[in-house]
PDB file of C-alpha atoms in Angstrom:
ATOM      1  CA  UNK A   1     -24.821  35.791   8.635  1.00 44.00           C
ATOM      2  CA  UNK A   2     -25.092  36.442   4.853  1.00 50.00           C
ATOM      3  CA  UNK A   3     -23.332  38.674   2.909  1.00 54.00           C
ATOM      4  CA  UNK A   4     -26.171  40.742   1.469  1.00 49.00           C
ATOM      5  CA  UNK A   5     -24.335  44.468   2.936  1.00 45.00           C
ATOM      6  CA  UNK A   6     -22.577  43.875  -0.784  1.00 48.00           C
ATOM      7  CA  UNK A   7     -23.372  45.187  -3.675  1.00 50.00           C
ATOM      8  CA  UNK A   8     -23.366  43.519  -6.951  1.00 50.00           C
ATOM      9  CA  UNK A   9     -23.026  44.987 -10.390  1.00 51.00           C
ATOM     10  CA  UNK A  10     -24.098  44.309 -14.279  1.00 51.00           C
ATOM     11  CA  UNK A  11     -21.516  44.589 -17.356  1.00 49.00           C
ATOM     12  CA  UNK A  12     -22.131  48.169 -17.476  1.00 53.00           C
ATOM     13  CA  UNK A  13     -21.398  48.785 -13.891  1.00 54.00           C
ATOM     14  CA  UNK A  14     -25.142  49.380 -13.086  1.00 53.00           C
ATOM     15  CA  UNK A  15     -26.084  48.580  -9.475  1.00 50.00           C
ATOM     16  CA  UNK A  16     -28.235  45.281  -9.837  1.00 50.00           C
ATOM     17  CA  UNK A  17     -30.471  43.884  -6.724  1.00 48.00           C
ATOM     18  CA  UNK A  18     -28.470  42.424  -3.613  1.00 50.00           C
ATOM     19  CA  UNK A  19     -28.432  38.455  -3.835  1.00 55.00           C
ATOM     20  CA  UNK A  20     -27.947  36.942  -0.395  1.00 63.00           C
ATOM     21  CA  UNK A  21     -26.122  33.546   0.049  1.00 73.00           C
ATOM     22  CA  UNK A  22     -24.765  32.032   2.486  1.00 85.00           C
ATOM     23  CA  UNK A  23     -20.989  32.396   4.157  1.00 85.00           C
ATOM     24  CA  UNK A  24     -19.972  28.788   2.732  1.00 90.00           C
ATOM     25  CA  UNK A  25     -21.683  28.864  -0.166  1.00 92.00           C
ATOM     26  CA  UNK A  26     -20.058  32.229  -1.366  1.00 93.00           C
ATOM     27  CA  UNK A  27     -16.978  30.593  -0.231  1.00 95.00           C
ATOM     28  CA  UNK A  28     -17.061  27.941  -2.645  1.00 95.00           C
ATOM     29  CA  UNK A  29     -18.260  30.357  -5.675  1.00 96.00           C
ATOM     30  CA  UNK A  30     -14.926  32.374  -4.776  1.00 97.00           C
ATOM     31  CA  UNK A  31     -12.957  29.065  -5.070  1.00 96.00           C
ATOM     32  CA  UNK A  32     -14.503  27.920  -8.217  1.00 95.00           C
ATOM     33  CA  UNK A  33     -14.565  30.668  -9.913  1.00 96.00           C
ATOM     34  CA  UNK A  34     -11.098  31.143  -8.834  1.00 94.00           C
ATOM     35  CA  UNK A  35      -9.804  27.814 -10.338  1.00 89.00           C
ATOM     36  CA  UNK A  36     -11.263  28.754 -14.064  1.00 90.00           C
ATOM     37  CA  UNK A  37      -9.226  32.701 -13.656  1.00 91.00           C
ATOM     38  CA  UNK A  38      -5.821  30.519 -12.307  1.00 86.00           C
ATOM     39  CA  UNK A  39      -6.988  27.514 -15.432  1.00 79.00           C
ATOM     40  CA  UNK A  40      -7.835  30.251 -17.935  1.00 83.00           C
ATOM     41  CA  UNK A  41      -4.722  33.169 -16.934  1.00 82.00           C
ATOM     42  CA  UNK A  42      -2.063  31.449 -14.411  1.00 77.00           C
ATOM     43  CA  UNK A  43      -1.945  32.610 -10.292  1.00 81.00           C
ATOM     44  CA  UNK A  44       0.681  35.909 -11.594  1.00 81.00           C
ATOM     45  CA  UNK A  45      -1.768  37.166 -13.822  1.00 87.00           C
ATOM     46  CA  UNK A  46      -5.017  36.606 -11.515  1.00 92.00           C
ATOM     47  CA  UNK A  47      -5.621  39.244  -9.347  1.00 96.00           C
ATOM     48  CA  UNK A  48      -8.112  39.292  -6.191  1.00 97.00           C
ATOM     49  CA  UNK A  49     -10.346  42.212  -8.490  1.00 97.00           C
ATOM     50  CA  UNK A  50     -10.148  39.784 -11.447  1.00 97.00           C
ATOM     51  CA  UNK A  51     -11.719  37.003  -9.252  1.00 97.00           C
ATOM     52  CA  UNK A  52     -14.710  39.468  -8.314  1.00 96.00           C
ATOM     53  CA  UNK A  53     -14.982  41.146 -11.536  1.00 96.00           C
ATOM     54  CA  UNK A  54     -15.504  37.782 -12.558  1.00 96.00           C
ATOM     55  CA  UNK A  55     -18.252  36.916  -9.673  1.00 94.00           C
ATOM     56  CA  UNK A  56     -19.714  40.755  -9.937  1.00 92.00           C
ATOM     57  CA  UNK A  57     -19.053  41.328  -6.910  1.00 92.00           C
ATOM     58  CA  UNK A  58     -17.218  44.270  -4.707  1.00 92.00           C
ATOM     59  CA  UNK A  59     -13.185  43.113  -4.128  1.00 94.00           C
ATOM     60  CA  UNK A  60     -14.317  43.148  -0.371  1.00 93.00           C
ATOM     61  CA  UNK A  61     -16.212  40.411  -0.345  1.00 93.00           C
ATOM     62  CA  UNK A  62     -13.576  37.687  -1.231  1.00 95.00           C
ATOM     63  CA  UNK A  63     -11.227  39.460   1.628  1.00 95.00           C
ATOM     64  CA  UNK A  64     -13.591  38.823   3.500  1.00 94.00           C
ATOM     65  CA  UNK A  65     -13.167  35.081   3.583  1.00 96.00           C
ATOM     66  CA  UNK A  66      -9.637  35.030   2.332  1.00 96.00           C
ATOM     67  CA  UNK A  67      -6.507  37.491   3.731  1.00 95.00           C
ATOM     68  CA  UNK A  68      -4.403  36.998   0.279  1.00 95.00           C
ATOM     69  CA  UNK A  69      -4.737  35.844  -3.037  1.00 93.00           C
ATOM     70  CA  UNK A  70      -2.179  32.951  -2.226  1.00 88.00           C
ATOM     71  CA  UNK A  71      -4.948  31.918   0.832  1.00 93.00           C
ATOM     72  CA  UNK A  72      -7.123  31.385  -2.354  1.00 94.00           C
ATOM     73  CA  UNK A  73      -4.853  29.638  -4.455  1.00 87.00           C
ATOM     74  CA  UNK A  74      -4.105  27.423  -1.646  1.00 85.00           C
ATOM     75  CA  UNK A  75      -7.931  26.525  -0.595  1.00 90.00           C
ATOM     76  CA  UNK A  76      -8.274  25.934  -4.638  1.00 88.00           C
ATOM     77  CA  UNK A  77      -5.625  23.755  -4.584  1.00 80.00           C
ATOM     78  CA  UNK A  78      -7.657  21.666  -2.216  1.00 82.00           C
ATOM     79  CA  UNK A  79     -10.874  21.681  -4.144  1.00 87.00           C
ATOM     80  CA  UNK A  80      -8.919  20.561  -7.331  1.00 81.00           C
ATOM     81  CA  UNK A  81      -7.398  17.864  -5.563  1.00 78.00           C
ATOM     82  CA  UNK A  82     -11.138  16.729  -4.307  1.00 82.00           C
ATOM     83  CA  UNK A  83     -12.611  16.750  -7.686  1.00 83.00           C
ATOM     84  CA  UNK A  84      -9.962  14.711  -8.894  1.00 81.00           C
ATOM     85  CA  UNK A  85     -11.338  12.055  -6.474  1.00 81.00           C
ATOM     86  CA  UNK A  86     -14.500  12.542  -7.122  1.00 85.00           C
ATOM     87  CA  UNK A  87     -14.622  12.631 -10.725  1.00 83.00           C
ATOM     88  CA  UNK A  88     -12.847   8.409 -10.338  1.00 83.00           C
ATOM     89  CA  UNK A  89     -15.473   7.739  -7.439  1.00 81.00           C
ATOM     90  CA  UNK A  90     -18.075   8.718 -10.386  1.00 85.00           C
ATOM     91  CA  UNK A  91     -16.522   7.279 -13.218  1.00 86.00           C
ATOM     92  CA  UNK A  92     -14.821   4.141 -11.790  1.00 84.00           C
ATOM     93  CA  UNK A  93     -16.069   0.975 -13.953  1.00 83.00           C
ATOM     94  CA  UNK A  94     -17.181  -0.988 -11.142  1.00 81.00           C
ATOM     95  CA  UNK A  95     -17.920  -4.350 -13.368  1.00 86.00           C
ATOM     96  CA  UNK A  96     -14.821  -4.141 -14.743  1.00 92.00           C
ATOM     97  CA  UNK A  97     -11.674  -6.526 -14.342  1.00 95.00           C
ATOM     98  CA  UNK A  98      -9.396  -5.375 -11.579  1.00 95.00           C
ATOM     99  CA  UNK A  99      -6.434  -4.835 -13.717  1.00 96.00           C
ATOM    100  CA  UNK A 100      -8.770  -2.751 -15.819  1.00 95.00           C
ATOM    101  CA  UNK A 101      -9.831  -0.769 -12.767  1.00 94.00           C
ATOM    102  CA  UNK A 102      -6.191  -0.094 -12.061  1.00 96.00           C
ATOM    103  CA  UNK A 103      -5.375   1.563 -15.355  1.00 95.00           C
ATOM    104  CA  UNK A 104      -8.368   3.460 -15.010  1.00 94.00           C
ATOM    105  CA  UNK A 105      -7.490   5.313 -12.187  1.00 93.00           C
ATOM    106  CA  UNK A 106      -3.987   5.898 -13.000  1.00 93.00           C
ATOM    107  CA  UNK A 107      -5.012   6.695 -16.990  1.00 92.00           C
ATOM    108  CA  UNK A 108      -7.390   9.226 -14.911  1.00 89.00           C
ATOM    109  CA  UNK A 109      -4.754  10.995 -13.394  1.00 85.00           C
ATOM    110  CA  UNK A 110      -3.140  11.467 -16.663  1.00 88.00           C
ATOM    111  CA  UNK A 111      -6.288  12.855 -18.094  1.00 85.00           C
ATOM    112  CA  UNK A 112      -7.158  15.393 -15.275  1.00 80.00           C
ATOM    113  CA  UNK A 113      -3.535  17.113 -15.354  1.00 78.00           C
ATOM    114  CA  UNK A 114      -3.122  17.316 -18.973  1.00 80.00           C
ATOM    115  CA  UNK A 115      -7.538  18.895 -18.838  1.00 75.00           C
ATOM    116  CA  UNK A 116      -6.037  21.698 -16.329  1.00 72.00           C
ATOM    117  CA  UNK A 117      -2.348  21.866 -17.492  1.00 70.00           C
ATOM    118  CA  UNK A 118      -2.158  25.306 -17.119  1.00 66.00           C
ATOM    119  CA  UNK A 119      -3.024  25.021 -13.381  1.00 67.00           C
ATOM    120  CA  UNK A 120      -0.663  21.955 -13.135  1.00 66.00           C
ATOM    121  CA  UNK A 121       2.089  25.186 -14.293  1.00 66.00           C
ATOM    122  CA  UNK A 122       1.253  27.601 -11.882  1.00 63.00           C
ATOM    123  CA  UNK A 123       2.317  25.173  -8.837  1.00 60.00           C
ATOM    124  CA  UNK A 124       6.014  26.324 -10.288  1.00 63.00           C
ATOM    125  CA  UNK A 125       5.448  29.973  -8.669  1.00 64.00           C
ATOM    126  CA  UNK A 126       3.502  28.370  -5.643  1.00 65.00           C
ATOM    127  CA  UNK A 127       6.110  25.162  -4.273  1.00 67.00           C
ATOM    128  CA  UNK A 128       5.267  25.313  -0.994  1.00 69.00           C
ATOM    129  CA  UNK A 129       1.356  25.278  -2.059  1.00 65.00           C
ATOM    130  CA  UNK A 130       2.196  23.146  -4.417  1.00 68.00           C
ATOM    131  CA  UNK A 131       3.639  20.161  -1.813  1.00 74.00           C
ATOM    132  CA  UNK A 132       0.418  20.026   0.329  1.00 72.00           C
ATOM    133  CA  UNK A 133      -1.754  20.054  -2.750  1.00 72.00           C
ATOM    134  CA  UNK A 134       0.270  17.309  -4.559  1.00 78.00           C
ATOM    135  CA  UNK A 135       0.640  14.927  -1.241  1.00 84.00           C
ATOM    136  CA  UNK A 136      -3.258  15.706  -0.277  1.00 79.00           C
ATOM    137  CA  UNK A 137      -4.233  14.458  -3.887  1.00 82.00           C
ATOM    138  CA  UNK A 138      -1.935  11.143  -3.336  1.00 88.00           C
ATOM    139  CA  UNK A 139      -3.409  10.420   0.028  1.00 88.00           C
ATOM    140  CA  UNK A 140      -6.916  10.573  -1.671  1.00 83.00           C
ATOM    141  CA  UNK A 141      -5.585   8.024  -4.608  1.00 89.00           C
ATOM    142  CA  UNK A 142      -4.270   5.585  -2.257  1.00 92.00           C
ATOM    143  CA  UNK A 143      -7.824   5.396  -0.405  1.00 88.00           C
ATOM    144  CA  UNK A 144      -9.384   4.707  -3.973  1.00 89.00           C
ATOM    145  CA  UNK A 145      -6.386   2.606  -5.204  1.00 94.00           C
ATOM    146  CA  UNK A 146      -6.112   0.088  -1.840  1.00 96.00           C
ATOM    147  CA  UNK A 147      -9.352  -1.581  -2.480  1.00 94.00           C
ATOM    148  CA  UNK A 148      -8.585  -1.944  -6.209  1.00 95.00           C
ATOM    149  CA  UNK A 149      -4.793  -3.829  -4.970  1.00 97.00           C
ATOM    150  CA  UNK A 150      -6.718  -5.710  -2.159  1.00 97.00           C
ATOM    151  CA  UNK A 151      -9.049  -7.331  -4.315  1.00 96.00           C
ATOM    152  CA  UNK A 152      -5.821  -7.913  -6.949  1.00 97.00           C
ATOM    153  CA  UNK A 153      -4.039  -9.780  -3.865  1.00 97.00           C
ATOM    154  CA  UNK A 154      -7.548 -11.833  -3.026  1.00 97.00           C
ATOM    155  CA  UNK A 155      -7.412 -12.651  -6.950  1.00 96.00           C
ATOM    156  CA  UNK A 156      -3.538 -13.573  -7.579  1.00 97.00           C
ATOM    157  CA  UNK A 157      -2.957 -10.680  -9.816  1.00 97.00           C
ATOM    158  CA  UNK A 158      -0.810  -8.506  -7.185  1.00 98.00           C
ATOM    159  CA  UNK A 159       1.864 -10.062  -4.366  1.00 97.00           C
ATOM    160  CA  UNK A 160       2.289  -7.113  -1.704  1.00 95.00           C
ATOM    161  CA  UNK A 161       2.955  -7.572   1.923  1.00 94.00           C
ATOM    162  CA  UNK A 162       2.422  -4.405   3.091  1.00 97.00           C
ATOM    163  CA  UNK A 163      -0.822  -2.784   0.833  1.00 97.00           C
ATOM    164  CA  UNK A 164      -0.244   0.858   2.670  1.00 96.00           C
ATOM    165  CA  UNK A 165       3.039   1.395   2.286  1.00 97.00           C
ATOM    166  CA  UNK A 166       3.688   0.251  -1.288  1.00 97.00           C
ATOM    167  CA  UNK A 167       1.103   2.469  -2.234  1.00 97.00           C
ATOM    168  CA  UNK A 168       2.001   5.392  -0.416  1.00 96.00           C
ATOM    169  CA  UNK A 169       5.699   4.630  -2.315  1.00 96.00           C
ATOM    170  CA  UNK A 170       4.089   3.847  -5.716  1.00 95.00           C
ATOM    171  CA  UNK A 171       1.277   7.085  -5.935  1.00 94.00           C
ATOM    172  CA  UNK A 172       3.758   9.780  -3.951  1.00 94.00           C
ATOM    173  CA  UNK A 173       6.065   8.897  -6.550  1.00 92.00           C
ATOM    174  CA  UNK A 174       4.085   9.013  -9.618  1.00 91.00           C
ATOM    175  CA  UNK A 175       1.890  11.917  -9.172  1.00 88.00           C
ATOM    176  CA  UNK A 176       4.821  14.303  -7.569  1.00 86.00           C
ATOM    177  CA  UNK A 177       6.960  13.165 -11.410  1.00 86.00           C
ATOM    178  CA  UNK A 178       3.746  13.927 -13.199  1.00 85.00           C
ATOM    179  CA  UNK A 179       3.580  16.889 -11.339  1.00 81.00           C
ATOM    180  CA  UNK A 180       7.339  18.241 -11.407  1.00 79.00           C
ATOM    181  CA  UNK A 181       8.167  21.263 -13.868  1.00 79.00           C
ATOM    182  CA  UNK A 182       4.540  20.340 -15.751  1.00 79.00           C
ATOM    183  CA  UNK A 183       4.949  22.930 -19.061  1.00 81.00           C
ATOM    184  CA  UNK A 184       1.990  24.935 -19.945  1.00 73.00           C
ATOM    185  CA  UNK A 185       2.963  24.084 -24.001  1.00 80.00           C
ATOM    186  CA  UNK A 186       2.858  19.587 -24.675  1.00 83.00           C
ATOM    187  CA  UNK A 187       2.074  18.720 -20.949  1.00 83.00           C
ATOM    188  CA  UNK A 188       1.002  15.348 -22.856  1.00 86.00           C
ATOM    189  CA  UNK A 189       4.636  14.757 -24.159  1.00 90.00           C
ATOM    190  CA  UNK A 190       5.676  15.374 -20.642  1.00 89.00           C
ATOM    191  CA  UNK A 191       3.431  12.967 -19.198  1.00 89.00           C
ATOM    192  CA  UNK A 192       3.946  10.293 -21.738  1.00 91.00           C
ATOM    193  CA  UNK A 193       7.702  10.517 -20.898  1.00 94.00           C
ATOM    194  CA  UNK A 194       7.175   9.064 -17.695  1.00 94.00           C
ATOM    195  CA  UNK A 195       4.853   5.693 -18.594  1.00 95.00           C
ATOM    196  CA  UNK A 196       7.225   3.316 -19.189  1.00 96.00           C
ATOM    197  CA  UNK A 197       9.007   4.312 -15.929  1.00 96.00           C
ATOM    198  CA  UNK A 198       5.477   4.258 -14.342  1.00 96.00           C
ATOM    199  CA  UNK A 199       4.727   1.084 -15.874  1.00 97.00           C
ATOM    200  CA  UNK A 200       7.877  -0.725 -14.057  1.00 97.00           C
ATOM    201  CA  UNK A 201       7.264   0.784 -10.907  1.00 96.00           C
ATOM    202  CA  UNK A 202       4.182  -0.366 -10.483  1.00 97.00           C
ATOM    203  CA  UNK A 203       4.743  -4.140 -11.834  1.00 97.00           C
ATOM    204  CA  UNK A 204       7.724  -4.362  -9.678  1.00 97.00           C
ATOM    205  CA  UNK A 205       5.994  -2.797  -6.612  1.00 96.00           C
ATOM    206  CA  UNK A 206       3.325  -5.035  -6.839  1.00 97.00           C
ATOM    207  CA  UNK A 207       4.357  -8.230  -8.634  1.00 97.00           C
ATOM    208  CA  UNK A 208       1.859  -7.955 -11.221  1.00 97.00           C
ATOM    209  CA  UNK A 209       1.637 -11.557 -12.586  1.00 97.00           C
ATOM    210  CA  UNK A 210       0.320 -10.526 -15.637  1.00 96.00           C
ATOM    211  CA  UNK A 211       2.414  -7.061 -16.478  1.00 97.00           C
ATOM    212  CA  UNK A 212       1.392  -7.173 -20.124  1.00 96.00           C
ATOM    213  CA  UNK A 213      -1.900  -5.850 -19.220  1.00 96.00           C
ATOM    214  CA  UNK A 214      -0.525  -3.064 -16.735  1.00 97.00           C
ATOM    215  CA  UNK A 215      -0.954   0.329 -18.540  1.00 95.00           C
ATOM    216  CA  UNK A 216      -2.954  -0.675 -21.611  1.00 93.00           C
ATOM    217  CA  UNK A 217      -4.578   2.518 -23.153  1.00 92.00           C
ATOM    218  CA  UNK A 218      -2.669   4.894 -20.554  1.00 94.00           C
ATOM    219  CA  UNK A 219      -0.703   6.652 -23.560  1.00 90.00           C
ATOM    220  CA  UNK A 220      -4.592   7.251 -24.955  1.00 89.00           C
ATOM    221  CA  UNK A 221      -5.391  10.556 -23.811  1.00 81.00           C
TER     222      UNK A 221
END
């Protein structure tokens, strides 16, 4: 079923022709456009009608696929965490030394909060939201970071019994610290704060042998 019973509107309020699409692809518009209102205004100063004005729609048709604006927020939440992940899938320098695939991702982290800092801020007024989102983005690290540490291990760089674990330790710790109180004004001194702690953790967790190279460039963002 498509959701072409709505009708759709022009700046000036003038009714403009119906535009059909499908349930799950409306779905998604309503979550990305969604994630620039929450980027662009915070989650208390988005409203369901801003989200439609927005898509030019009627303020029925997101109810329709979401009960609240916090049922929203929350399904955003996932979709950030997702393009997190797939934004290092893309951009992951395959040819690249292990230790410098390691900073990458953990640089890229970095780099994504302090892009959508704003966001980041709004997970203050949303903490129970702002748990799943923050553990569902870690899970996704760890399956991008464990063949990075594996091949580490096969090369002598790393020393870790148990791979899982000490990444499960190592990423639920550093992204919920990145993540904890993030300000809306210098989210970059915030995160900077942490990269000497970051730093150790890691070198201890893993037994870098060469620690001097752990965290080169992270600071550069």
């Amino acid at each position: 079923m498509r959701d072409n019973e709505f009708i759709h509107y022009d700046q000036w309020g003038s009714e403009m022709p119906r535009i059909s699409k499908a349930p799950e692809e409306r779905k998604q518009e309503i979550v990305e456009v969604a994630l620039e209102l929450f980027s662009e205004k915070g989650y208390e100063n988005t409203t369901i009608q801003d989200i439609a004005d927005r898509m030019k729609v009627a303020t029925g048709l997101c109810y329709r696929y979401f009960k609240s604006k916090q049922e929203i927020f929350a399904a955003t939440s996932d979709y950030y965490a997702k393009q997190i992940v797939e934004e290092l899938h893309k951009n992951l320098p395959k040819e690249s030394s292990t230790i410098e695939k390691f900073n990458f991702i953990i640089k890229a982290l970095f780099e994504y909060a302090i892009k959508h800092n704003e966001f980041e801020a709004s997970y203050q007024k949303e903490p129970e939201i702002s748990a799943r989102r923050v553990d569902h983005l870690a899970e996704q690290i760890i399956l991008k970071m464990t063949p990075v540490v594996n091949e580490g291990i096969d090369e002598g760089i790393f020393h870790c019994a148990d791979v899982t674990n000490t990444l499960k330790f190592l990423t639920f710790g550093i992204v919920h610290m990145i993540h904890y109180k993030m300000p809306v004004q210098n989210p970059r001194n915030h995160i900077v704060s942490f990269i000497p702690l970051i730093k150790e953790m890691c070198c201890c967790g893993l037994k870098v042998t060469c620690p001097e190279k752990v965290g080169i460039d992270w600071d550069d963002f």
